[in-house]
Coordinates of C-alpha atoms and ligand atoms in Angstrom, one line a residue:
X1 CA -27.4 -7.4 3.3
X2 CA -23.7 -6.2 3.6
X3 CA -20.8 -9.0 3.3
X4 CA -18.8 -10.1 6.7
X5 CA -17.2 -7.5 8.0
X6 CA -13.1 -9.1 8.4
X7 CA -13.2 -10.5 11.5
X8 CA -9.2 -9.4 12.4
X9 CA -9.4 -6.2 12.8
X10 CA -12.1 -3.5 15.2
X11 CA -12.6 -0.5 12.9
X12 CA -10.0 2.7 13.7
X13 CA -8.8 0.7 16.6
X14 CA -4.7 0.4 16.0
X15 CA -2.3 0.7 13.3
X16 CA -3.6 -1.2 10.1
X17 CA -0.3 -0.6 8.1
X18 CA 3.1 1.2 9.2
X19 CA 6.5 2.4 6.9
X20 CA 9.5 3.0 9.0
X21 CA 12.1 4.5 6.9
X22 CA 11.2 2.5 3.7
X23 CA 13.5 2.5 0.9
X24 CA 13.4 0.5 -2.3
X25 CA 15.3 0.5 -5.4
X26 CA 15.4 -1.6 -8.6
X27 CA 18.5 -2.6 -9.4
X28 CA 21.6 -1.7 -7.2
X29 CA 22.7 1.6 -8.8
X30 CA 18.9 2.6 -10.0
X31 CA 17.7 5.6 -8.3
X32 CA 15.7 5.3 -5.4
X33 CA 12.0 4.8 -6.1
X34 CA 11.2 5.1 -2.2
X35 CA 13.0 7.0 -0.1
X36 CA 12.8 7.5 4.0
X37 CA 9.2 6.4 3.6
X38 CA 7.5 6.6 7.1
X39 CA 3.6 6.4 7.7
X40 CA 1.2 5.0 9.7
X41 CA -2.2 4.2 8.3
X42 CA -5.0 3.9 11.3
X43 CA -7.4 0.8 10.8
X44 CA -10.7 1.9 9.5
X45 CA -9.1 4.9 8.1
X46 CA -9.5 6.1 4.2
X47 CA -6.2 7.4 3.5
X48 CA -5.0 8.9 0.1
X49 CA -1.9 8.2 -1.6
X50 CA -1.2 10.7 -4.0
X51 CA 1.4 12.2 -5.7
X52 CA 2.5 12.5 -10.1
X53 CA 3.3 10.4 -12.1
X54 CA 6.1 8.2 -11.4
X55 CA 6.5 9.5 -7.8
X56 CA 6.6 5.9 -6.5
X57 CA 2.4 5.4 -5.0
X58 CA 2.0 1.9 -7.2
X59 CA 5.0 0.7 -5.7
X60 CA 4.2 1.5 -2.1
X61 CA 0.6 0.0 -2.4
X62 CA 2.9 -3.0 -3.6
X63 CA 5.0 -3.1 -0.1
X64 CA 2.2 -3.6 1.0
X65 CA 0.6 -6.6 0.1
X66 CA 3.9 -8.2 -0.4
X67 CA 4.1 -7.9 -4.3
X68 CA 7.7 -6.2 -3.8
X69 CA 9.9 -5.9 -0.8
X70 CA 11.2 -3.0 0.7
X71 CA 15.6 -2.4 0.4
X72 CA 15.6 -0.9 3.2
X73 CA 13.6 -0.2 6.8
X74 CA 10.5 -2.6 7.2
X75 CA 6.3 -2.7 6.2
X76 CA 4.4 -3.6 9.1
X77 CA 1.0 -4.7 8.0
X78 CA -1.4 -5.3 11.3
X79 CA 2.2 -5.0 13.4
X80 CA 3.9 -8.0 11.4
X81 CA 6.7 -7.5 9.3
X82 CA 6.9 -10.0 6.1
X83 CA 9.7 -8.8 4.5
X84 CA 11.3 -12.3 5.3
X85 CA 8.3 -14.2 4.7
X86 CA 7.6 -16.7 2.5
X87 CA 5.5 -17.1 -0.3
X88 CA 2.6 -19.1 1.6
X89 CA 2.9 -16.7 4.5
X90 CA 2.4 -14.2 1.7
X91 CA -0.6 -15.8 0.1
X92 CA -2.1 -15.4 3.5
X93 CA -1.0 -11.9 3.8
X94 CA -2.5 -11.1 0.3
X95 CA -6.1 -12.8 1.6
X96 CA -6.2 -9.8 4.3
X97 CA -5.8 -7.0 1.1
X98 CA -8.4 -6.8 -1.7
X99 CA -6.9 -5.0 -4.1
X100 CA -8.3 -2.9 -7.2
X101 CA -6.9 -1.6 -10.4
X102 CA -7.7 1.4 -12.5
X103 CA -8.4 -1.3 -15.9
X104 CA -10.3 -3.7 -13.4
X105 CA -8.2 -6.9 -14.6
X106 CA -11.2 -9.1 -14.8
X107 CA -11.1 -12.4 -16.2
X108 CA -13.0 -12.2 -19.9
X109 CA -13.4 -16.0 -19.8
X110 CA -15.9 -16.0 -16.8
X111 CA -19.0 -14.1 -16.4
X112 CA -19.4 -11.9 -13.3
X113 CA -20.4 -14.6 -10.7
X114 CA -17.4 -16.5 -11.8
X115 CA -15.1 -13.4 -11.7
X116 CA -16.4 -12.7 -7.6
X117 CA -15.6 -16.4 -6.8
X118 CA -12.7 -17.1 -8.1
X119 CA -10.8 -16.2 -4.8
X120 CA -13.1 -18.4 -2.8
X121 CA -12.9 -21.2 -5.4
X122 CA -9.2 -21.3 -5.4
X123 CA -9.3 -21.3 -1.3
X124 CA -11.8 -24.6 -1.4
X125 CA -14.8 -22.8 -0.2
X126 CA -18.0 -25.3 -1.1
X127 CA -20.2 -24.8 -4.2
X128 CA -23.0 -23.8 -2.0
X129 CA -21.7 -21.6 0.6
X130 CA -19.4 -19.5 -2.6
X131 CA -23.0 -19.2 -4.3
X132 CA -24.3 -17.1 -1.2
X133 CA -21.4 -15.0 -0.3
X134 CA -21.4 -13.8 -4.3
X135 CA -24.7 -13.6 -4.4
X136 CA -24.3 -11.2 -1.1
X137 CA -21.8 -9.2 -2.5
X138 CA -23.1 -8.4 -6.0
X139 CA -26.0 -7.2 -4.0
X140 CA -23.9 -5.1 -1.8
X141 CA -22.1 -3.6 -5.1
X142 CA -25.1 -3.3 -6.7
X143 CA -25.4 -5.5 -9.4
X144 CA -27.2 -8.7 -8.1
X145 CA -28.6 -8.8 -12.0
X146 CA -25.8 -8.7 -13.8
X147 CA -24.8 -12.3 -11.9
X148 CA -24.6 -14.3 -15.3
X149 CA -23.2 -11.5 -17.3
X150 CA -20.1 -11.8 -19.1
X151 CA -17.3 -8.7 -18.4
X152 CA -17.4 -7.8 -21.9
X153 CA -21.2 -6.8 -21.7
X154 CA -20.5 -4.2 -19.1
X155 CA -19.9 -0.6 -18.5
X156 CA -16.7 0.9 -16.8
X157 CA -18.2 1.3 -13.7
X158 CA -20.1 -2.1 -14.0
X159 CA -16.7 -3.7 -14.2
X160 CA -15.2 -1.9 -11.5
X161 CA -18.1 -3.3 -9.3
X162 CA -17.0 -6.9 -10.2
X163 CA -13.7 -5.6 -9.4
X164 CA -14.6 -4.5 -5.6
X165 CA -16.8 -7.5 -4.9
X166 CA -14.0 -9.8 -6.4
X167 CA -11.7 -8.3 -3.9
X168 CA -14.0 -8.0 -0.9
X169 CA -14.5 -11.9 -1.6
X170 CA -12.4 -13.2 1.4
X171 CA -13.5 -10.3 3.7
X172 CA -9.9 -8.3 3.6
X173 CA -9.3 -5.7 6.3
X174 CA -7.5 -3.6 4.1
X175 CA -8.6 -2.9 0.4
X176 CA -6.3 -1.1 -1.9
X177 CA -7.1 0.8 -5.0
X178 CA -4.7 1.8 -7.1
X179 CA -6.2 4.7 -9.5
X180 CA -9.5 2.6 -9.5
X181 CA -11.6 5.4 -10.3
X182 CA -8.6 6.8 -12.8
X183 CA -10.9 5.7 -16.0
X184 CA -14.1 6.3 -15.0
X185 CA -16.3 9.3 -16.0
X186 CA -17.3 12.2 -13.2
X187 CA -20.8 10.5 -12.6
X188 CA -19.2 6.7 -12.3
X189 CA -16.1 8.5 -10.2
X190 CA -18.7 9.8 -7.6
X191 CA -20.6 6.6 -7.2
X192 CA -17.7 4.3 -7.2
X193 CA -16.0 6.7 -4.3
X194 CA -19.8 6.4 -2.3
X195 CA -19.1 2.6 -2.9
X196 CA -15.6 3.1 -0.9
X197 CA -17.1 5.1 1.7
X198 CA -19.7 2.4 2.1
X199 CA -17.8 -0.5 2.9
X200 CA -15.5 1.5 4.9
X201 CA -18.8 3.0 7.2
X202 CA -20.4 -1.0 6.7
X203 CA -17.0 -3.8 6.6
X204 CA -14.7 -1.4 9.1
X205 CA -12.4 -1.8 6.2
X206 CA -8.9 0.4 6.2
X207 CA -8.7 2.2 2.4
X208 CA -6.0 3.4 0.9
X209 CA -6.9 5.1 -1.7
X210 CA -3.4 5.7 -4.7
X211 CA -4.3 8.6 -7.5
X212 CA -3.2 11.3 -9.0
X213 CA -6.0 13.5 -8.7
X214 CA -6.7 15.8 -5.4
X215 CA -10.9 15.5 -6.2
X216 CA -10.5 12.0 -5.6
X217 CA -8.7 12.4 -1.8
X218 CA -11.3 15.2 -1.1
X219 CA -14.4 13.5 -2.2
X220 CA -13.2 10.0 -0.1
X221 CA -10.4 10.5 2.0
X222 CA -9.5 11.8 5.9
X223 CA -6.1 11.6 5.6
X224 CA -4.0 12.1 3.3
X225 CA 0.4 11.4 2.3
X226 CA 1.7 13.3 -0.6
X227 CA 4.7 11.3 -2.7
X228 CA 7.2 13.3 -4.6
X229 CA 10.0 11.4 -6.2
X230 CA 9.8 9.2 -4.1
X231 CA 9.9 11.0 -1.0
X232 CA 6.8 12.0 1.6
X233 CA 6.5 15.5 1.0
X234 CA 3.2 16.3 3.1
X235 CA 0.8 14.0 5.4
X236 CA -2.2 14.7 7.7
X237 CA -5.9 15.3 7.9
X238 CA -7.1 16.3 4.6
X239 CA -8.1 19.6 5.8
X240 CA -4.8 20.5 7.7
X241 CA -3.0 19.2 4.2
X242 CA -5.3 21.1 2.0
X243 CA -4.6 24.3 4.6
X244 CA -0.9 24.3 5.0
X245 CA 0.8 22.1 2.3
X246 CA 4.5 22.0 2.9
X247 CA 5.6 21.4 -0.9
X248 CA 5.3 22.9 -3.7
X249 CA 4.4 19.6 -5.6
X250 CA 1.1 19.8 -2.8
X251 CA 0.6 23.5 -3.2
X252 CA -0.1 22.6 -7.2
X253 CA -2.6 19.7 -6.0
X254 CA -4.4 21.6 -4.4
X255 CA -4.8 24.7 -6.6
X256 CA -6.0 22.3 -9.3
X257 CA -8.5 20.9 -6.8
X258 CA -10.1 24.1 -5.9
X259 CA -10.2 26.6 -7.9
X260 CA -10.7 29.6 -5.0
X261 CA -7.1 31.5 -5.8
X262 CA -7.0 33.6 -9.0
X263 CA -3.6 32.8 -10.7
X264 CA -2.0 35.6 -12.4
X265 CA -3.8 35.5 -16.5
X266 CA -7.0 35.0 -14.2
X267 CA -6.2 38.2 -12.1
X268 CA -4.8 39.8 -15.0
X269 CA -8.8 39.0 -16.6
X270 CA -10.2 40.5 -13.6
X271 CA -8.6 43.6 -13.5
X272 CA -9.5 44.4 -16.7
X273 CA -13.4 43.7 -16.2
X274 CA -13.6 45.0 -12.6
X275 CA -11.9 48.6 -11.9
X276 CA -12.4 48.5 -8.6
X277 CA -9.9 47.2 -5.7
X278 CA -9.7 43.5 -6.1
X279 CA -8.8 41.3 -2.7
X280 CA -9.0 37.8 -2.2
X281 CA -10.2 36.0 0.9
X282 CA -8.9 32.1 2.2
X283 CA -12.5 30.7 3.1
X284 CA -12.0 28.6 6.3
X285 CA -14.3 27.0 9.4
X286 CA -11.7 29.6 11.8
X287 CA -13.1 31.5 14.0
X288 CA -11.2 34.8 12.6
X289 CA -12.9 34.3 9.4
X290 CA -13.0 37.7 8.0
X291 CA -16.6 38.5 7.0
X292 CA -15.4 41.2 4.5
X293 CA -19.0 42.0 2.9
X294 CA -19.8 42.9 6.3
X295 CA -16.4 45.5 7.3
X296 CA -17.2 46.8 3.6
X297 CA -20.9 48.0 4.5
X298 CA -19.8 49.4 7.9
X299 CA -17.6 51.4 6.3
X300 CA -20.0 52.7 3.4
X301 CA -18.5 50.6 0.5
X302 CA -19.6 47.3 -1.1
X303 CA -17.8 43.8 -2.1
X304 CA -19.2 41.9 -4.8
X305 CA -17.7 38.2 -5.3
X306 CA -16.1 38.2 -9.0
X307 CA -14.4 35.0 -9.2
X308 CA -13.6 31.7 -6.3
X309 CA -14.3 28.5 -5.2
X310 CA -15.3 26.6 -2.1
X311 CA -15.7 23.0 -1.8
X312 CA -16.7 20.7 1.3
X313 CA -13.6 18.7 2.7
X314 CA -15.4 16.4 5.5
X315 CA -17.9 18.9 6.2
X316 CA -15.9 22.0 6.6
X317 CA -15.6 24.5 3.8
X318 CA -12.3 25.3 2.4
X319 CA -11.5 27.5 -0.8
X320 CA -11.0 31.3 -1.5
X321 CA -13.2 34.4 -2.9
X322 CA -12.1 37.5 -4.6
X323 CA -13.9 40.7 -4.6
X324 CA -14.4 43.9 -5.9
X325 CA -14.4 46.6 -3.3
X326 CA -16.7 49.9 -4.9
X327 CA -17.9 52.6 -3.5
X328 CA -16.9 55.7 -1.2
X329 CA -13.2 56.1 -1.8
X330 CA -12.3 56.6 1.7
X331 CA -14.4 53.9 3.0
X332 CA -12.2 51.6 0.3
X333 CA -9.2 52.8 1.8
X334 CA -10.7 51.4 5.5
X335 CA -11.8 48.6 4.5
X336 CA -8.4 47.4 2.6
X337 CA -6.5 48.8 6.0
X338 CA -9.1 46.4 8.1
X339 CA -8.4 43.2 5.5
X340 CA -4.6 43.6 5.7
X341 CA -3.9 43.1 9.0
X342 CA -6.7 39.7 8.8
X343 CA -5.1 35.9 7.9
X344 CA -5.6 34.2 4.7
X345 CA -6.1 37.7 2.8
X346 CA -3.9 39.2 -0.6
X347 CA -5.1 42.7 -1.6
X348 CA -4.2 43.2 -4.6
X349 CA -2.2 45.6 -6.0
X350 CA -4.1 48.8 -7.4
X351 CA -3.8 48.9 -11.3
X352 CA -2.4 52.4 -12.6
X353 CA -5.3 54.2 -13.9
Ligands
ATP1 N1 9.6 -3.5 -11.4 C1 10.2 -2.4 -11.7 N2 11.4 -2.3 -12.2 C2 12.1 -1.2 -12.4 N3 11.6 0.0 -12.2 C3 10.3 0.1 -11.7 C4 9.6 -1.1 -11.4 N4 8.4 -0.7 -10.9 C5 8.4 0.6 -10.9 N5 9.5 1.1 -11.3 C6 9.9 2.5 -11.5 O1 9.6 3.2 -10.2 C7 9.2 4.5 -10.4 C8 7.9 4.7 -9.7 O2 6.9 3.9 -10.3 P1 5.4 3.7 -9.6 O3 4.6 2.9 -10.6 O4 5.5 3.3 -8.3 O5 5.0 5.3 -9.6 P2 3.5 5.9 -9.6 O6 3.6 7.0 -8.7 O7 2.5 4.8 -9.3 O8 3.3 6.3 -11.1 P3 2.0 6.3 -12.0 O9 1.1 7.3 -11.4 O10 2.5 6.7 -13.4 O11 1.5 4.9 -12.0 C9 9.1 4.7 -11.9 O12 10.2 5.4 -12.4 C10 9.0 3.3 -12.5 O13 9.6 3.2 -13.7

């Protein structure tokens, strides 16, 4: 049975959290650590925050649930601003965001049942009624038998588990986690992220998602804002992002995420096992897609695939694929005269033979 959905909010209906023109600084001469920060985050929507190290994502996810306050321009979270507020309007705030953390911060001294109530303990919740909604959400986590176990007796991704149900506890509308999948292995990664989608699909809740790695946002995420020093350097649907980064910082990100576009050592590898003409396609849902197995074989040559990479970003594919072009000279010459002139396409330069 899934846990209470929050009752606050209707899922992608409205603005679940909104920067306008956020700064914040430590200290009075320190470099900014935010700077001109605006973003609107839809309710219901998985959102990635992303960006190196340093670039100022922890500290954002921490405007948010009121941890730190903004220097300048305002956090509206659900359309209310608490930069002024105080600390039990805060509390209250901080029951609307679960939050989790990449080393899962459980408490050693309790076993897992304990861990997922503490939240509801602390709020008065009765015995009785705390024993049901844990029991409830270890069974939505997945790990309804591991109720007496201590913390200690778990595996990463066991803990991080304990970690999601503890913060789902007081049925937040917004859960935040910060590089919660950042020390897990690929296996745990994948089914921790299905565990996001889950109780975004099931609760309704708005995820934002801070990490350093690209796979993460693609695996998870719709939307995605890139942080660079501090600044937003890209935002949008993961697929327009991906498509048409605007930094380089972005452009890097998403090079190391799909490996489609042969960087130079890996061109300068080809060329030396393929003579033939090499050209590289961009592999996108457009409709000018250029089918270049089927312009080589009209024009009496052949493209064999020698190197790319396409992954699935929501259900559309998205990478690159390089080819070697053999066959009838002339035809060659056609078909690299036809793939010029189409989008997305480098042809290589011809090695001197
Ligand atoms: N409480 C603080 N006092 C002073 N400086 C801080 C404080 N919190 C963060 N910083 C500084 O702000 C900058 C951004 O830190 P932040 O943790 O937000 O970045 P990040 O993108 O999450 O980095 P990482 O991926 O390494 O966690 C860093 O230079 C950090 O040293």
């Amino acid at each position: 049975m899934a846990p209470e959905r929050p009752g606050a909010v209707a899922p992608s209906d409205g603005v679940a959290i909104e920067f306008q023109d956020v700064g914040k600084r430590f200290g009075k001469h320190a470099d900014p650590v935010l700077d001109g920060v605006t973003l609107r985050i839809g309710a219901g929507e998985i959102v990635g925050v992303i960006g190196p190290s340093g670039a100022g994502k922890s500290t954002l996810a921490r405007l948010i649930n009121g941890l730190e306050r903004p220097t300048s321009g305002r956090v509206l979270v659900h359309g209310r601003d608490h930069g002024g507020a105080r600390e039990k309007e805060l509390n209250a705030l901080r029951t609307q965001i679960g939050m989790i953390f990449q080393q899962f911060n459980l408490f050693n001294s309790r076993t897992v049942e304990g861990n997922v109530g503490f939240g509801l303990q602390v709020a008065g919740v009765p015995a009785a009624r705390r024993r049901e909604r844990v029991a409830e959400l270890l069974e939505f986590v997945g790990i309804a038998d591991k109720a007496k176990a201590w913390p200690a007796a778990l595996s990463g991704g066991q803990k991080q588990r304990v970690g999601i149900a503890r913060a789902l506890a007081t049925s937040p509308s917004i859960l935040i986690a910060d590089e919660a999948t950042s020390a897990l292995d690929p296996q745990t990664t994948t089914d921790t992220l299905e565990l996001l989608r889950r109780i975004n699909s099931d609760l309704g809740t708005t995820i934002v998602v801070i990490t350093h790695e690209m796979d993460v946002v693609r695996e998870v995420c719709s939307r995605v804002a890139v942080l660079s020093g501090g600044r937003l350097v890209d935002h949008g649907d993961v697929y327009d992002v991906f498509d048409r980064p605007n930094s380089e910082v972005t452009r890097g990100l998403v090079r190391h995420a799909v490996a489609g576009t042969p960087d130079e050592k890996r061109l300068a590898v080809l060329r030396d096992r393929h003579p033939g003409r090499l050209v590289t396609v961009d592999i996108r849902d457009t409709p000018d897609q250029l089918d270049l197995p089927a312009l080589a074989v009209r024009h009496g040559a052949a493209a064999s695939v020698i190197h790319g990479g396409i992954v699935d970003l929501g259900g559309r594919p998205f990478g690159a694929l390089t080819y070697e072009l053999t066959g009838d000279p002339a035809g060659v010459t056609e078909v690299l005269a036809g793939s010029r002139s189409a989008a997305g396409v480098v042809v290589h330069e011809a090695v001197a033979s």
